[in-house]
Amino acid sequence: MCQSLRRPDEIPHQILNSRQPLDGVANSSEFATVSQVDLIKYQALGNDYLVLDLPGPLDEMVAIMPALCDRHLGLGSDGLVAFDPRVMSVRIFNPDRSEAQKSGNGLRIAAAHAVLEHGAPERFDLRTLDRSNAIRILARTGAEIISELDIGRPSFRAADLPANFDGEPDQVELETRAGPVEAVLVSVGNPHCVVFGQPVTRDRCLELGPLLERHPAFPQRTNVQLCEVMDRARVRAEIWERGAGYTLASGTSASAVVAAWSTRESPCRCRVATWRCGATPAAASSSRGRPAASIARAST
């Protein structure tokens, strides 16, 4: 069910005076290095990002990402989307300050921002680190934007993640402190370790996620999904994102899960949906039917 949201200009600004430390907040001194900056917070299937328009103090914002994204002492988010309306480009940063190669929901959020704040048309391209991404706007309702985007063709070559295996392994076994796991390796412009045969629970994801993200097999770390097939049209998954940790949704993870499942089963249809435990379904090939929404403005 889509939440009814007010337009962002009707939402009271959350003001954080970054030029003065906050009394009683341990991390407040980190905010004192950045002058006032306007951010807009968006969410897509619970995956939330702060959006910064460029030109802006990007280096300074990235420096304080751990504090900025903290859900108790900061504004709280899964990362920062830096959007340059002059060239329609997107850079995405994780709470640990690392830069993401790609984010499906980050792109949807950038597309929503481009429409709501910069008057983007029905069709346009957004440039990420790896490629140009075609965007089509399907619907707009207030601060909610439904869009469709092409995640790209999946690759099963270990070198494309990269991962320390040869060729295109059908499946790999990885040893961890929490026990061995079997996984399918997929790249959709960013790396994914799709795990089958494990309990698809939040607790197990919290246990295995950080171990697999930083496993020696992945020199640049990896995203992790624990998944199980529910039926011919649905796969259930729990998600651990590289640089962000446990997250409610991920567009590239949904795509990687479906691609991995296709290697184990007969070819599946592109409208297959992935289900995160307790969440609503998201189309794996696109974002059709589920909006990215602007939910708040903040000045930091």
XYZ file of C-alpha atoms in Angstrom:
300
model
C 0.000 0.000 0.000
C 1.393 3.400 -0.982
C 1.569 5.941 1.807
C -0.242 9.209 1.185
C 2.372 11.946 1.343
C 2.234 15.708 1.260
C 4.226 17.679 -1.244
C 7.728 18.366 0.036
C 7.157 22.130 0.129
C 4.250 21.510 2.527
C 6.444 19.566 4.948
C 8.099 21.638 7.700
C 11.860 21.843 7.250
C 13.945 19.853 9.658
C 16.585 22.409 10.622
C 20.018 21.434 11.805
C 22.308 24.373 12.507
C 25.567 22.890 11.289
C 27.595 25.905 12.347
C 27.062 25.208 16.055
C 27.696 21.880 17.847
C 24.583 20.213 19.242
C 24.469 19.970 23.018
C 24.754 16.414 24.231
C 25.372 14.895 20.771
C 28.698 13.131 20.548
C 29.029 13.460 16.794
C 27.852 17.061 16.560
C 31.346 18.492 16.058
C 31.474 16.719 12.675
C 28.559 18.809 11.416
C 30.238 22.102 12.323
C 32.519 21.892 9.274
C 29.710 22.304 6.704
C 27.717 25.481 6.102
C 23.961 25.231 5.674
C 22.984 22.817 2.887
C 19.492 21.930 1.663
C 18.733 18.214 1.300
C 15.572 16.388 0.288
C 14.812 12.925 1.638
C 13.146 10.338 -0.590
C 12.145 6.717 -0.132
C 11.478 3.872 -2.564
C 10.095 0.681 -1.011
C 11.608 1.834 2.293
C 15.082 2.317 0.759
C 15.706 5.974 1.639
C 18.256 8.491 0.376
C 19.139 12.116 0.948
C 19.474 14.054 -2.319
C 21.998 16.854 -2.776
C 21.881 19.053 -5.859
C 25.202 19.858 -7.497
C 27.119 22.077 -7.538
C 27.256 21.690 -3.780
C 29.679 20.779 -0.975
C 29.863 17.124 -1.979
C 33.280 16.373 -0.484
C 32.261 17.878 2.843
C 28.990 15.934 2.899
C 30.704 12.639 2.083
C 33.159 13.265 4.918
C 30.307 13.328 7.457
C 28.248 10.498 5.937
C 28.385 8.151 8.964
C 26.987 10.876 11.223
C 24.576 12.243 8.614
C 23.037 8.817 7.935
C 22.804 7.832 11.609
C 19.124 7.226 12.363
C 19.376 8.440 15.955
C 21.907 11.288 15.880
C 21.694 12.377 12.232
C 19.035 12.754 9.543
C 18.971 9.005 8.898
C 19.236 7.400 5.457
C 20.682 4.532 3.430
C 22.959 6.952 1.598
C 23.356 10.164 -0.378
C 22.385 10.792 -4.008
C 24.387 13.607 -5.597
C 22.411 14.855 -8.604
C 23.798 17.250 -11.219
C 20.861 18.727 -13.181
C 23.195 20.399 -15.681
C 24.346 17.072 -17.168
C 21.706 14.758 -15.617
C 24.295 12.660 -13.800
C 24.046 10.754 -10.531
C 26.634 9.700 -7.964
C 25.599 7.575 -4.982
C 27.425 7.354 -1.659
C 26.972 4.828 1.143
C 26.887 5.575 4.876
C 30.479 4.331 5.174
C 31.591 7.047 2.662
C 32.211 4.556 -0.176
C 30.783 5.328 -3.615
C 28.268 2.859 -5.037
C 28.581 1.781 -8.653
C 24.830 1.631 -9.064
C 21.581 1.627 -7.100
C 18.219 0.780 -8.626
C 16.249 2.657 -5.989
C 18.848 5.413 -5.998
C 18.183 5.868 -9.715
C 14.422 5.865 -9.165
C 14.861 8.488 -6.471
C 17.085 10.578 -8.728
C 14.442 10.295 -11.457
C 11.732 11.439 -9.057
C 13.908 14.341 -7.951
C 14.597 15.309 -11.567
C 10.851 15.491 -12.222
C 9.715 17.119 -8.982
C 12.497 19.661 -8.583
C 13.840 20.202 -12.106
C 10.894 19.581 -14.420
C 12.345 16.591 -16.253
C 10.185 15.259 -19.127
C 8.502 11.872 -19.502
C 11.630 10.295 -21.001
C 15.240 11.154 -20.206
C 18.605 9.581 -19.388
C 20.508 9.574 -16.101
C 24.240 8.988 -16.197
C 25.877 6.782 -13.544
C 29.496 5.687 -13.200
C 29.108 2.773 -15.599
C 26.528 3.817 -18.196
C 23.665 5.969 -19.344
C 20.323 4.776 -17.945
C 17.087 5.347 -19.850
C 14.225 6.538 -17.633
C 10.530 6.572 -18.458
C 8.044 8.280 -16.151
C 4.851 6.235 -15.925
C 2.807 8.259 -13.437
C 2.965 11.199 -11.059
C 0.731 11.720 -8.036
C 1.764 14.656 -5.863
C 5.204 13.853 -4.443
C 5.105 10.260 -5.751
C 6.713 9.289 -9.050
C 6.388 5.888 -10.724
C 9.195 5.245 -13.189
C 10.625 2.468 -15.310
C 14.339 1.955 -15.846
C 16.616 -0.587 -17.464
C 19.014 -2.107 -14.934
C 21.105 -3.651 -17.723
C 22.143 -7.139 -18.756
C 23.390 -9.416 -15.939
C 26.850 -10.974 -16.138
C 27.930 -14.194 -14.441
C 31.634 -13.697 -15.165
C 33.495 -13.699 -11.863
C 35.883 -11.055 -13.188
C 32.997 -8.616 -13.662
C 32.171 -8.472 -9.952
C 35.176 -8.937 -9.374
C 35.467 -12.250 -7.515
C 38.395 -14.605 -7.120
C 37.027 -17.423 -9.263
C 37.610 -18.485 -12.851
C 35.202 -18.046 -15.739
C 31.448 -18.169 -15.091
C 30.938 -20.540 -12.142
C 27.426 -21.962 -11.894
C 27.693 -21.869 -8.114
C 30.411 -21.268 -5.552
C 30.884 -22.418 -1.970
C 32.125 -19.853 0.514
C 33.409 -20.629 3.998
C 32.455 -18.194 6.765
C 32.612 -18.127 10.568
C 28.855 -18.715 10.488
C 29.207 -21.839 8.313
C 29.534 -22.623 4.599
C 27.156 -21.096 2.064
C 26.381 -21.779 -1.592
C 25.938 -18.771 -3.823
C 25.477 -17.595 -7.397
C 27.642 -14.645 -8.457
C 25.991 -11.914 -10.520
C 26.988 -8.449 -11.720
C 24.355 -5.974 -12.897
C 26.827 -3.103 -12.945
C 27.560 -3.782 -9.267
C 28.477 -7.084 -7.552
C 26.016 -9.495 -5.950
C 26.417 -12.710 -3.988
C 23.030 -14.458 -4.173
C 22.736 -17.136 -1.493
C 20.334 -20.087 -1.677
C 19.699 -22.770 0.939
C 19.920 -20.516 4.013
C 17.109 -19.342 6.306
C 15.681 -16.191 4.737
C 15.392 -14.220 7.955
C 16.581 -10.851 9.154
C 18.737 -12.457 11.865
C 20.523 -14.739 9.412
C 21.028 -11.836 7.018
C 22.554 -9.771 9.809
C 24.834 -12.689 10.630
C 25.966 -13.649 7.127
C 25.737 -10.266 5.397
C 28.831 -8.597 6.832
C 30.880 -11.807 6.572
C 30.096 -12.264 2.884
C 30.358 -8.565 2.030
C 34.012 -8.593 3.157
C 34.828 -12.195 2.238
C 38.342 -12.595 0.732
C 36.702 -13.863 -2.462
C 35.450 -10.328 -3.165
C 38.359 -7.867 -3.335
C 36.000 -4.893 -3.771
C 33.346 -6.299 -1.405
C 29.865 -7.339 -2.553
C 26.139 -6.987 -1.993
C 24.485 -10.045 -0.437
C 21.028 -11.563 -0.781
C 19.552 -14.547 1.042
C 16.688 -15.881 -1.038
C 14.274 -18.725 -1.549
C 11.821 -19.515 -4.334
C 8.198 -19.201 -3.240
C 6.620 -20.239 -6.549
C 7.090 -19.740 -10.297
C 6.402 -16.002 -9.980
C 7.922 -15.036 -6.636
C 11.259 -15.155 -4.866
C 11.631 -14.038 -1.258
C 14.820 -12.241 -0.232
C 16.642 -10.502 2.586
C 19.246 -7.926 1.572
C 22.601 -6.752 2.878
C 24.039 -3.847 0.873
C 27.725 -3.194 0.415
C 28.613 -0.089 2.385
C 25.118 0.328 3.849
C 24.270 -2.909 5.679
C 20.816 -4.399 6.153
C 18.264 -2.630 3.979
C 14.551 -2.893 3.265
C 14.805 -2.927 -0.527
C 17.254 -2.820 -3.424
C 16.474 -2.615 -7.122
C 19.759 -4.101 -8.297
C 19.453 -6.855 -5.674
C 15.999 -7.768 -7.002
C 17.423 -7.971 -10.512
C 20.412 -10.047 -9.383
C 18.177 -12.475 -7.489
C 15.986 -13.088 -10.533
C 19.056 -13.507 -12.750
C 20.556 -15.999 -10.289
C 17.300 -17.929 -10.039
C 17.178 -18.170 -13.819
C 20.464 -20.083 -13.786
C 18.984 -22.669 -11.427
C 15.538 -23.026 -12.984
C 14.070 -22.832 -16.473
C 14.154 -19.277 -17.841
C 11.762 -17.029 -15.953
C 9.597 -14.196 -17.208
C 10.716 -10.617 -16.706
C 7.679 -9.804 -14.549
C 8.871 -12.130 -11.792
C 8.743 -10.276 -8.482
C 11.004 -10.493 -5.464
C 9.533 -10.311 -1.996
C 11.421 -9.126 1.017
C 10.064 -10.586 4.252
C 7.154 -8.436 5.372
C 7.411 -6.062 2.411
C 5.421 -5.411 -0.742
C 6.578 -6.840 -4.084
C 8.874 -4.969 -6.454
C 9.148 -5.740 -10.153
C 12.593 -7.139 -10.796
C 12.973 -5.804 -14.319
C 11.712 -2.308 -13.551
C 10.066 -0.132 -10.946
C 6.642 -0.365 -12.521
C 3.798 0.178 -10.052
C 5.736 1.268 -6.952
C 6.594 4.942 -6.513
C 9.651 6.783 -5.339
C 8.424 9.561 -3.085
C 9.736 12.772 -1.617
C 9.075 12.680 2.123
C 10.961 15.554 3.777
C 13.267 18.521 3.326
C 16.149 19.249 5.649
C 18.691 22.008 5.995
C 21.995 20.857 7.457
